PDB file of C-alpha atoms and ligand atoms in Angstrom:
ATOM      1  CA  UNK A   1      86.519  61.066  -8.792  1.00 46.00           C
ATOM      2  CA  UNK A   2      89.858  62.552  -9.782  1.00 47.00           C
ATOM      3  CA  UNK A   3      89.765  60.504 -13.004  1.00 50.00           C
ATOM      4  CA  UNK A   4      86.437  61.948 -13.780  1.00 63.00           C
ATOM      5  CA  UNK A   5      87.779  65.475 -13.462  1.00 58.00           C
ATOM      6  CA  UNK A   6      90.132  67.010 -16.024  1.00 55.00           C
ATOM      7  CA  UNK A   7      91.514  70.324 -15.097  1.00 50.00           C
ATOM      8  CA  UNK A   8      89.166  73.274 -16.084  1.00 60.00           C
ATOM      9  CA  UNK A   9      86.240  71.021 -17.071  1.00 73.00           C
ATOM     10  CA  UNK A  10      83.105  70.421 -15.281  1.00 78.00           C
ATOM     11  CA  UNK A  11      83.118  67.213 -12.765  1.00 85.00           C
ATOM     12  CA  UNK A  12      81.742  64.215 -14.502  1.00 94.00           C
ATOM     13  CA  UNK A  13      79.321  63.031 -11.805  1.00 97.00           C
ATOM     14  CA  UNK A  14      77.427  59.957 -11.744  1.00 98.00           C
ATOM     15  CA  UNK A  15      73.760  61.120 -11.011  1.00 98.00           C
ATOM     16  CA  UNK A  16      71.025  58.423 -10.078  1.00 98.00           C
ATOM     17  CA  UNK A  17      67.474  58.966 -10.451  1.00 98.00           C
ATOM     18  CA  UNK A  18      65.308  56.252  -9.006  1.00 97.00           C
ATOM     19  CA  UNK A  19      61.547  55.881  -8.024  1.00 94.00           C
ATOM     20  CA  UNK A  20      58.349  54.221  -9.194  1.00 91.00           C
ATOM     21  CA  UNK A  21      56.864  54.109 -12.934  1.00 84.00           C
ATOM     22  CA  UNK A  22      55.146  57.401 -14.036  1.00 85.00           C
ATOM     23  CA  UNK A  23      56.880  59.893 -11.572  1.00 91.00           C
ATOM     24  CA  UNK A  24      58.662  61.589 -14.292  1.00 91.00           C
ATOM     25  CA  UNK A  25      61.995  59.965 -14.084  1.00 94.00           C
ATOM     26  CA  UNK A  26      62.428  59.755 -18.058  1.00 92.00           C
ATOM     27  CA  UNK A  27      61.579  63.294 -18.864  1.00 93.00           C
ATOM     28  CA  UNK A  28      63.788  64.536 -16.106  1.00 97.00           C
ATOM     29  CA  UNK A  29      66.352  62.260 -16.725  1.00 97.00           C
ATOM     30  CA  UNK A  30      66.761  63.448 -20.323  1.00 95.00           C
ATOM     31  CA  UNK A  31      66.370  66.985 -19.651  1.00 96.00           C
ATOM     32  CA  UNK A  32      69.008  66.995 -16.769  1.00 97.00           C
ATOM     33  CA  UNK A  33      71.291  65.067 -19.080  1.00 96.00           C
ATOM     34  CA  UNK A  34      70.909  67.360 -21.883  1.00 94.00           C
ATOM     35  CA  UNK A  35      71.089  70.521 -19.821  1.00 96.00           C
ATOM     36  CA  UNK A  36      74.328  69.183 -18.382  1.00 96.00           C
ATOM     37  CA  UNK A  37      75.699  67.745 -21.532  1.00 94.00           C
ATOM     38  CA  UNK A  38      75.783  64.259 -19.936  1.00 95.00           C
ATOM     39  CA  UNK A  39      74.754  60.876 -21.300  1.00 94.00           C
ATOM     40  CA  UNK A  40      71.328  59.744 -20.385  1.00 95.00           C
ATOM     41  CA  UNK A  41      70.758  56.038 -19.541  1.00 96.00           C
ATOM     42  CA  UNK A  42      67.429  54.791 -19.352  1.00 96.00           C
ATOM     43  CA  UNK A  43      68.029  51.032 -17.644  1.00 97.00           C
ATOM     44  CA  UNK A  44      64.067  50.525 -17.773  1.00 95.00           C
ATOM     45  CA  UNK A  45      64.573  50.379 -21.561  1.00 96.00           C
ATOM     46  CA  UNK A  46      67.030  47.695 -21.290  1.00 97.00           C
ATOM     47  CA  UNK A  47      64.713  45.413 -19.081  1.00 97.00           C
ATOM     48  CA  UNK A  48      61.922  46.255 -21.512  1.00 97.00           C
ATOM     49  CA  UNK A  49      64.249  45.147 -24.463  1.00 97.00           C
ATOM     50  CA  UNK A  50      64.786  41.824 -22.742  1.00 98.00           C
ATOM     51  CA  UNK A  51      61.066  41.105 -22.119  1.00 97.00           C
ATOM     52  CA  UNK A  52      60.475  42.004 -25.913  1.00 98.00           C
ATOM     53  CA  UNK A  53      63.170  39.716 -27.143  1.00 97.00           C
ATOM     54  CA  UNK A  54      62.019  36.837 -24.650  1.00 97.00           C
ATOM     55  CA  UNK A  55      58.481  37.177 -26.120  1.00 96.00           C
ATOM     56  CA  UNK A  56      59.482  37.096 -29.650  1.00 96.00           C
ATOM     57  CA  UNK A  57      61.923  34.008 -28.915  1.00 96.00           C
ATOM     58  CA  UNK A  58      59.063  32.229 -26.916  1.00 97.00           C
ATOM     59  CA  UNK A  59      61.814  32.116 -24.044  1.00 96.00           C
ATOM     60  CA  UNK A  60      59.818  30.964 -20.748  1.00 95.00           C
ATOM     61  CA  UNK A  61      60.192  33.916 -18.341  1.00 93.00           C
ATOM     62  CA  UNK A  62      60.777  31.731 -15.409  1.00 91.00           C
ATOM     63  CA  UNK A  63      63.966  30.008 -17.455  1.00 95.00           C
ATOM     64  CA  UNK A  64      66.659  32.050 -15.837  1.00 96.00           C
ATOM     65  CA  UNK A  65      69.552  30.159 -17.885  1.00 97.00           C
ATOM     66  CA  UNK A  66      67.593  31.037 -21.065  1.00 97.00           C
ATOM     67  CA  UNK A  67      66.913  34.737 -20.123  1.00 97.00           C
ATOM     68  CA  UNK A  68      70.663  34.949 -19.128  1.00 97.00           C
ATOM     69  CA  UNK A  69      71.976  33.660 -22.521  1.00 97.00           C
ATOM     70  CA  UNK A  70      69.488  35.942 -24.162  1.00 97.00           C
ATOM     71  CA  UNK A  71      70.962  38.997 -22.244  1.00 97.00           C
ATOM     72  CA  UNK A  72      74.493  37.951 -23.349  1.00 95.00           C
ATOM     73  CA  UNK A  73      73.495  37.746 -26.876  1.00 94.00           C
ATOM     74  CA  UNK A  74      71.705  40.964 -27.125  1.00 93.00           C
ATOM     75  CA  UNK A  75      73.537  43.809 -28.670  1.00 92.00           C
ATOM     76  CA  UNK A  76      71.876  46.791 -26.910  1.00 92.00           C
ATOM     77  CA  UNK A  77      72.308  50.378 -28.044  1.00 92.00           C
ATOM     78  CA  UNK A  78      70.986  53.903 -27.280  1.00 92.00           C
ATOM     79  CA  UNK A  79      71.284  56.100 -30.229  1.00 91.00           C
ATOM     80  CA  UNK A  80      70.281  59.889 -30.996  1.00 87.00           C
ATOM     81  CA  UNK A  81      67.779  59.845 -33.948  1.00 88.00           C
ATOM     82  CA  UNK A  82      66.435  63.111 -34.978  1.00 84.00           C
ATOM     83  CA  UNK A  83      67.302  64.659 -31.596  1.00 81.00           C
ATOM     84  CA  UNK A  84      65.531  61.917 -29.585  1.00 85.00           C
ATOM     85  CA  UNK A  85      66.933  58.817 -27.507  1.00 86.00           C
ATOM     86  CA  UNK A  86      66.246  55.381 -29.616  1.00 94.00           C
ATOM     87  CA  UNK A  87      66.647  52.156 -28.308  1.00 94.00           C
ATOM     88  CA  UNK A  88      68.210  49.409 -30.735  1.00 96.00           C
ATOM     89  CA  UNK A  89      68.511  45.783 -30.044  1.00 95.00           C
ATOM     90  CA  UNK A  90      70.532  43.816 -32.546  1.00 93.00           C
ATOM     91  CA  UNK A  91      70.312  46.789 -34.972  1.00 95.00           C
ATOM     92  CA  UNK A  92      66.638  47.075 -34.786  1.00 97.00           C
ATOM     93  CA  UNK A  93      64.842  50.221 -33.614  1.00 97.00           C
ATOM     94  CA  UNK A  94      62.450  48.838 -30.780  1.00 97.00           C
ATOM     95  CA  UNK A  95      61.713  52.377 -29.148  1.00 96.00           C
ATOM     96  CA  UNK A  96      58.129  51.787 -29.473  1.00 94.00           C
ATOM     97  CA  UNK A  97      57.886  48.238 -29.558  1.00 97.00           C
ATOM     98  CA  UNK A  98      59.266  48.024 -25.839  1.00 97.00           C
ATOM     99  CA  UNK A  99      56.444  50.588 -24.659  1.00 90.00           C
ATOM    100  CA  UNK A 100      53.289  48.693 -25.106  1.00 88.00           C
ATOM    101  CA  UNK A 101      51.154  47.904 -21.990  1.00 82.00           C
ATOM    102  CA  UNK A 102      51.919  44.350 -22.743  1.00 91.00           C
ATOM    103  CA  UNK A 103      55.409  44.593 -22.544  1.00 95.00           C
ATOM    104  CA  UNK A 104      55.284  46.739 -19.398  1.00 87.00           C
ATOM    105  CA  UNK A 105      53.599  43.621 -17.714  1.00 85.00           C
ATOM    106  CA  UNK A 106      56.138  41.203 -19.035  1.00 93.00           C
ATOM    107  CA  UNK A 107      59.002  43.641 -18.070  1.00 93.00           C
ATOM    108  CA  UNK A 108      58.041  43.492 -14.361  1.00 86.00           C
ATOM    109  CA  UNK A 109      58.462  39.581 -14.555  1.00 89.00           C
ATOM    110  CA  UNK A 110      61.689  39.613 -16.362  1.00 94.00           C
ATOM    111  CA  UNK A 111      63.110  42.259 -13.987  1.00 92.00           C
ATOM    112  CA  UNK A 112      62.522  40.026 -11.207  1.00 89.00           C
ATOM    113  CA  UNK A 113      65.053  37.445 -12.473  1.00 94.00           C
ATOM    114  CA  UNK A 114      68.359  37.609 -10.590  1.00 95.00           C
ATOM    115  CA  UNK A 115      70.263  36.472 -13.678  1.00 96.00           C
ATOM    116  CA  UNK A 116      68.814  38.929 -15.906  1.00 97.00           C
ATOM    117  CA  UNK A 117      69.683  41.810 -13.283  1.00 96.00           C
ATOM    118  CA  UNK A 118      73.116  40.555 -12.783  1.00 97.00           C
ATOM    119  CA  UNK A 119      73.757  40.692 -16.679  1.00 97.00           C
ATOM    120  CA  UNK A 120      72.246  44.267 -17.124  1.00 97.00           C
ATOM    121  CA  UNK A 121      73.668  45.759 -14.005  1.00 97.00           C
ATOM    122  CA  UNK A 122      77.129  44.578 -15.345  1.00 97.00           C
ATOM    123  CA  UNK A 123      76.529  46.554 -18.571  1.00 96.00           C
ATOM    124  CA  UNK A 124      75.035  49.627 -16.687  1.00 97.00           C
ATOM    125  CA  UNK A 125      78.096  49.808 -14.606  1.00 98.00           C
ATOM    126  CA  UNK A 126      80.418  49.796 -17.586  1.00 96.00           C
ATOM    127  CA  UNK A 127      78.399  52.419 -19.535  1.00 95.00           C
ATOM    128  CA  UNK A 128      78.631  54.693 -16.593  1.00 96.00           C
ATOM    129  CA  UNK A 129      81.835  54.082 -14.990  1.00 96.00           C
ATOM    130  CA  UNK A 130      83.636  57.157 -16.296  1.00 96.00           C
ATOM    131  CA  UNK A 131      80.798  59.639 -15.055  1.00 97.00           C
ATOM    132  CA  UNK A 132      79.016  62.367 -16.918  1.00 97.00           C
ATOM    133  CA  UNK A 133      76.052  60.352 -16.807  1.00 97.00           C
ATOM    134  CA  UNK A 134      72.413  60.526 -15.606  1.00 98.00           C
ATOM    135  CA  UNK A 135      71.017  56.954 -14.957  1.00 98.00           C
ATOM    136  CA  UNK A 136      67.363  56.210 -14.125  1.00 97.00           C
ATOM    137  CA  UNK A 137      65.903  53.237 -12.827  1.00 95.00           C
ATOM    138  CA  UNK A 138      64.897  51.451  -9.526  1.00 93.00           C
ATOM    139  CA  UNK A 139      68.175  50.391  -8.142  1.00 94.00           C
ATOM    140  CA  UNK A 140      70.729  52.826  -9.510  1.00 97.00           C
ATOM    141  CA  UNK A 141      71.433  54.446  -6.136  1.00 97.00           C
ATOM    142  CA  UNK A 142      71.323  51.183  -4.183  1.00 95.00           C
ATOM    143  CA  UNK A 143      72.870  48.593  -6.629  1.00 95.00           C
ATOM    144  CA  UNK A 144      74.287  49.786  -9.743  1.00 97.00           C
ATOM    145  CA  UNK A 145      75.965  52.872  -8.512  1.00 98.00           C
ATOM    146  CA  UNK A 146      75.677  53.224  -4.518  1.00 97.00           C
ATOM    147  CA  UNK A 147      78.783  55.345  -4.843  1.00 97.00           C
ATOM    148  CA  UNK A 148      76.868  57.872  -7.113  1.00 98.00           C
ATOM    149  CA  UNK A 149      77.346  61.397  -6.208  1.00 97.00           C
ATOM    150  CA  UNK A 150      73.920  62.361  -6.421  1.00 98.00           C
ATOM    151  CA  UNK A 151      70.925  60.332  -5.905  1.00 98.00           C
ATOM    152  CA  UNK A 152      67.241  61.475  -6.404  1.00 98.00           C
ATOM    153  CA  UNK A 153      64.283  59.504  -5.345  1.00 97.00           C
ATOM    154  CA  UNK A 154      61.329  60.801  -7.495  1.00 97.00           C
ATOM    155  CA  UNK A 155      57.874  59.817  -6.481  1.00 94.00           C
ATOM    156  CA  UNK A 156      54.298  60.974  -7.061  1.00 95.00           C
ATOM    157  CA  UNK A 157      50.851  59.568  -6.042  1.00 94.00           C
ATOM    158  CA  UNK A 158      49.651  56.336  -7.770  1.00 93.00           C
ATOM    159  CA  UNK A 159      46.627  58.089  -9.122  1.00 95.00           C
ATOM    160  CA  UNK A 160      48.548  61.005 -10.746  1.00 95.00           C
ATOM    161  CA  UNK A 161      51.299  58.671 -12.240  1.00 95.00           C
ATOM    162  CA  UNK A 162      48.266  56.421 -13.509  1.00 95.00           C
ATOM    163  CA  UNK A 163      46.755  59.553 -15.112  1.00 94.00           C
ATOM    164  CA  UNK A 164      50.037  60.615 -16.679  1.00 91.00           C
ATOM    165  CA  UNK A 165      50.859  57.161 -18.227  1.00 88.00           C
ATOM    166  CA  UNK A 166      47.070  57.390 -19.407  1.00 92.00           C
ATOM    167  CA  UNK A 167      47.906  60.487 -21.209  1.00 93.00           C
ATOM    168  CA  UNK A 168      50.879  59.376 -22.726  1.00 87.00           C
ATOM    169  CA  UNK A 169      49.416  56.134 -24.242  1.00 87.00           C
ATOM    170  CA  UNK A 170      46.197  57.997 -25.477  1.00 92.00           C
ATOM    171  CA  UNK A 171      48.769  60.519 -27.276  1.00 93.00           C
ATOM    172  CA  UNK A 172      50.363  57.565 -28.972  1.00 87.00           C
ATOM    173  CA  UNK A 173      46.861  56.392 -30.104  1.00 92.00           C
ATOM    174  CA  UNK A 174      46.718  53.262 -27.734  1.00 87.00           C
ATOM    175  CA  UNK A 175      43.261  52.824 -26.679  1.00 91.00           C
ATOM    176  CA  UNK A 176      43.256  52.449 -22.710  1.00 91.00           C
ATOM    177  CA  UNK A 177      41.189  52.832 -19.659  1.00 95.00           C
ATOM    178  CA  UNK A 178      42.075  55.257 -16.927  1.00 96.00           C
ATOM    179  CA  UNK A 179      41.089  53.167 -13.886  1.00 96.00           C
ATOM    180  CA  UNK A 180      42.655  50.354 -15.365  1.00 95.00           C
ATOM    181  CA  UNK A 181      45.902  52.033 -16.092  1.00 93.00           C
ATOM    182  CA  UNK A 182      45.991  53.379 -12.393  1.00 94.00           C
ATOM    183  CA  UNK A 183      45.355  49.859 -11.336  1.00 94.00           C
ATOM    184  CA  UNK A 184      48.370  48.711 -13.369  1.00 89.00           C
ATOM    185  CA  UNK A 185      50.685  51.292 -12.139  1.00 89.00           C
ATOM    186  CA  UNK A 186      49.573  50.011  -8.657  1.00 90.00           C
ATOM    187  CA  UNK A 187      50.244  46.380  -9.779  1.00 88.00           C
ATOM    188  CA  UNK A 188      53.583  47.141 -11.069  1.00 82.00           C
ATOM    189  CA  UNK A 189      54.651  49.352  -8.025  1.00 87.00           C
ATOM    190  CA  UNK A 190      53.670  46.335  -5.549  1.00 87.00           C
ATOM    191  CA  UNK A 191      55.679  43.814  -7.789  1.00 83.00           C
ATOM    192  CA  UNK A 192      58.739  46.139  -8.323  1.00 81.00           C
ATOM    193  CA  UNK A 193      58.544  46.759  -4.414  1.00 85.00           C
ATOM    194  CA  UNK A 194      58.031  43.360  -3.173  1.00 86.00           C
ATOM    195  CA  UNK A 195      60.362  41.270  -5.283  1.00 80.00           C
ATOM    196  CA  UNK A 196      63.112  39.687  -3.553  1.00 82.00           C
ATOM    197  CA  UNK A 197      66.060  40.717  -5.697  1.00 81.00           C
ATOM    198  CA  UNK A 198      66.808  44.462  -5.967  1.00 78.00           C
ATOM    199  CA  UNK A 199      63.386  45.592  -5.033  1.00 82.00           C
ATOM    200  CA  UNK A 200      62.669  49.432  -5.546  1.00 87.00           C
ATOM    201  CA  UNK A 201      64.009  50.954  -2.606  1.00 87.00           C
ATOM    202  CA  UNK A 202      65.022  54.361  -1.709  1.00 93.00           C
ATOM    203  CA  UNK A 203      68.969  54.823  -1.038  1.00 96.00           C
ATOM    204  CA  UNK A 204      69.477  55.978   2.608  1.00 96.00           C
ATOM    205  CA  UNK A 205      71.420  59.113   1.281  1.00 97.00           C
ATOM    206  CA  UNK A 206      68.745  60.033  -1.681  1.00 98.00           C
ATOM    207  CA  UNK A 207      67.093  63.433  -2.011  1.00 97.00           C
ATOM    208  CA  UNK A 208      63.450  62.828  -2.046  1.00 97.00           C
ATOM    209  CA  UNK A 209      61.147  64.700  -4.493  1.00 97.00           C
ATOM    210  CA  UNK A 210      57.501  64.350  -4.823  1.00 96.00           C
ATOM    211  CA  UNK A 211      56.406  65.501  -8.107  1.00 93.00           C
ATOM    212  CA  UNK A 212      52.738  64.995  -7.568  1.00 94.00           C
ATOM    213  CA  UNK A 213      51.923  68.860  -7.612  1.00 92.00           C
ATOM    214  CA  UNK A 214      55.003  69.983  -9.369  1.00 94.00           C
ATOM    215  CA  UNK A 215      55.546  70.213 -13.155  1.00 92.00           C
ATOM    216  CA  UNK A 216      58.622  69.212 -15.068  1.00 93.00           C
ATOM    217  CA  UNK A 217      60.216  72.556 -15.194  1.00 96.00           C
ATOM    218  CA  UNK A 218      59.971  72.977 -11.304  1.00 97.00           C
ATOM    219  CA  UNK A 219      61.421  69.631 -10.724  1.00 97.00           C
ATOM    220  CA  UNK A 220      64.243  70.415 -13.114  1.00 98.00           C
ATOM    221  CA  UNK A 221      65.042  73.549 -11.425  1.00 98.00           C
ATOM    222  CA  UNK A 222      65.289  71.613  -8.284  1.00 97.00           C
ATOM    223  CA  UNK A 223      67.710  68.979  -9.292  1.00 98.00           C
ATOM    224  CA  UNK A 224      69.774  71.535 -11.225  1.00 98.00           C
ATOM    225  CA  UNK A 225      70.301  73.514  -8.207  1.00 97.00           C
ATOM    226  CA  UNK A 226      71.373  70.393  -6.237  1.00 97.00           C
ATOM    227  CA  UNK A 227      73.694  69.289  -9.196  1.00 97.00           C
ATOM    228  CA  UNK A 228      75.296  72.834  -9.284  1.00 95.00           C
ATOM    229  CA  UNK A 229      75.810  72.906  -5.524  1.00 95.00           C
ATOM    230  CA  UNK A 230      77.496  69.639  -5.596  1.00 93.00           C
ATOM    231  CA  UNK A 231      79.710  70.488  -8.484  1.00 92.00           C
ATOM    232  CA  UNK A 232      80.896  73.814  -6.661  1.00 90.00           C
ATOM    233  CA  UNK A 233      81.979  71.447  -3.837  1.00 86.00           C
ATOM    234  CA  UNK A 234      83.601  68.906  -6.147  1.00 76.00           C
TER     235      UNK A 234
HETATM  236  O1   DC B 301      61.217  52.859 -15.919  1.00 81.69           O
HETATM  237  P1   DC B 301      60.360  51.751 -16.669  1.00 81.69           P
HETATM  238  O2   DC B 301      58.939  51.694 -16.578  1.00 81.69           O
HETATM  239  O3   DC B 301      60.637  51.786 -18.052  1.00 81.69           O
HETATM  240  O4   DC B 301      60.708  50.283 -16.117  1.00 81.69           O
HETATM  241  C1   DC B 301      60.236  49.176 -16.875  1.00 81.69           C
HETATM  242  C2   DC B 301      60.141  47.841 -15.747  1.00 81.69           C
HETATM  243  O5   DC B 301      61.698  47.548 -15.515  1.00 81.69           O
HETATM  244  C3   DC B 301      59.718  48.075 -14.402  1.00 81.69           C
HETATM  245  O6   DC B 301      58.668  47.138 -14.085  1.00 81.69           O
HETATM  246  C4   DC B 301      60.878  48.164 -13.332  1.00 81.69           C
HETATM  247  C5   DC B 301      61.862  47.618 -14.080  1.00 81.69           C
HETATM  248  N1   DC B 301      63.215  48.220 -13.758  1.00 81.69           N
HETATM  249  C6   DC B 301      64.015  47.538 -12.754  1.00 81.69           C
HETATM  250  O7   DC B 301      63.607  46.667 -12.212  1.00 81.69           O
HETATM  251  N2   DC B 301      65.428  48.139 -12.473  1.00 81.69           N
HETATM  252  C7   DC B 301      65.558  49.260 -13.215  1.00 81.69           C
HETATM  253  N3   DC B 301      66.879  49.641 -13.015  1.00 81.69           N
HETATM  254  C8   DC B 301      64.670  49.745 -14.147  1.00 81.69           C
HETATM  255  C9   DC B 301      63.461  49.182 -14.475  1.00 81.69           C
END
């Protein structure tokens, strides 16, 4: 903690936001990081990048040796482009390519591979070690940074999360069906929660927030209140 707090400066905390897909983690993680002047790390984007690259290179998703090799060779980078966070792999902007429903489904499979998780967790720990970061994912508070000063577990009903994903995809011009989108959210929840390695699980010391009937500003205000109280103690 000391090395993460220079005299007179705001404490550089590690903030974890975990929870199922569509609960609002990405939006809130970005908003929280921007408000605090922290770095935002979207760990789901890293698993998505591996899935995209594996598909392009025709790597079998059950070949853990090949997947591990692919992770080691992948140059992964978050860059700010025109005020928004973009994801680059090997110098290519893949921000849109990693968000298609097809890549979402493949990512569930890739993220179940222990060798992939081992590689990406190492990179995430390296990225966040000095603090001043908000990391969002599924295993941040339990595996990546169990010592994080603040852990939020953000959830919402599957129906509400499916509806949000549907609106998001439609806004991008992707033609999807609402019931099918809800079913896909439920299928991914089941896969993410039941996998053997690092399943989606709430850390015992996480703060629960149910965003089903809360808007982004309400959740952000609640999170900021918690962070400021923690900073005052630090
Ligand atoms: O948050 P997201 O929807 O972009 O995540 C994509 C997939 O990656 C999802 O199936 C869960 C998985 N994931 C994971 O297993 N561990 C993380 N830390 C982040 C995402």
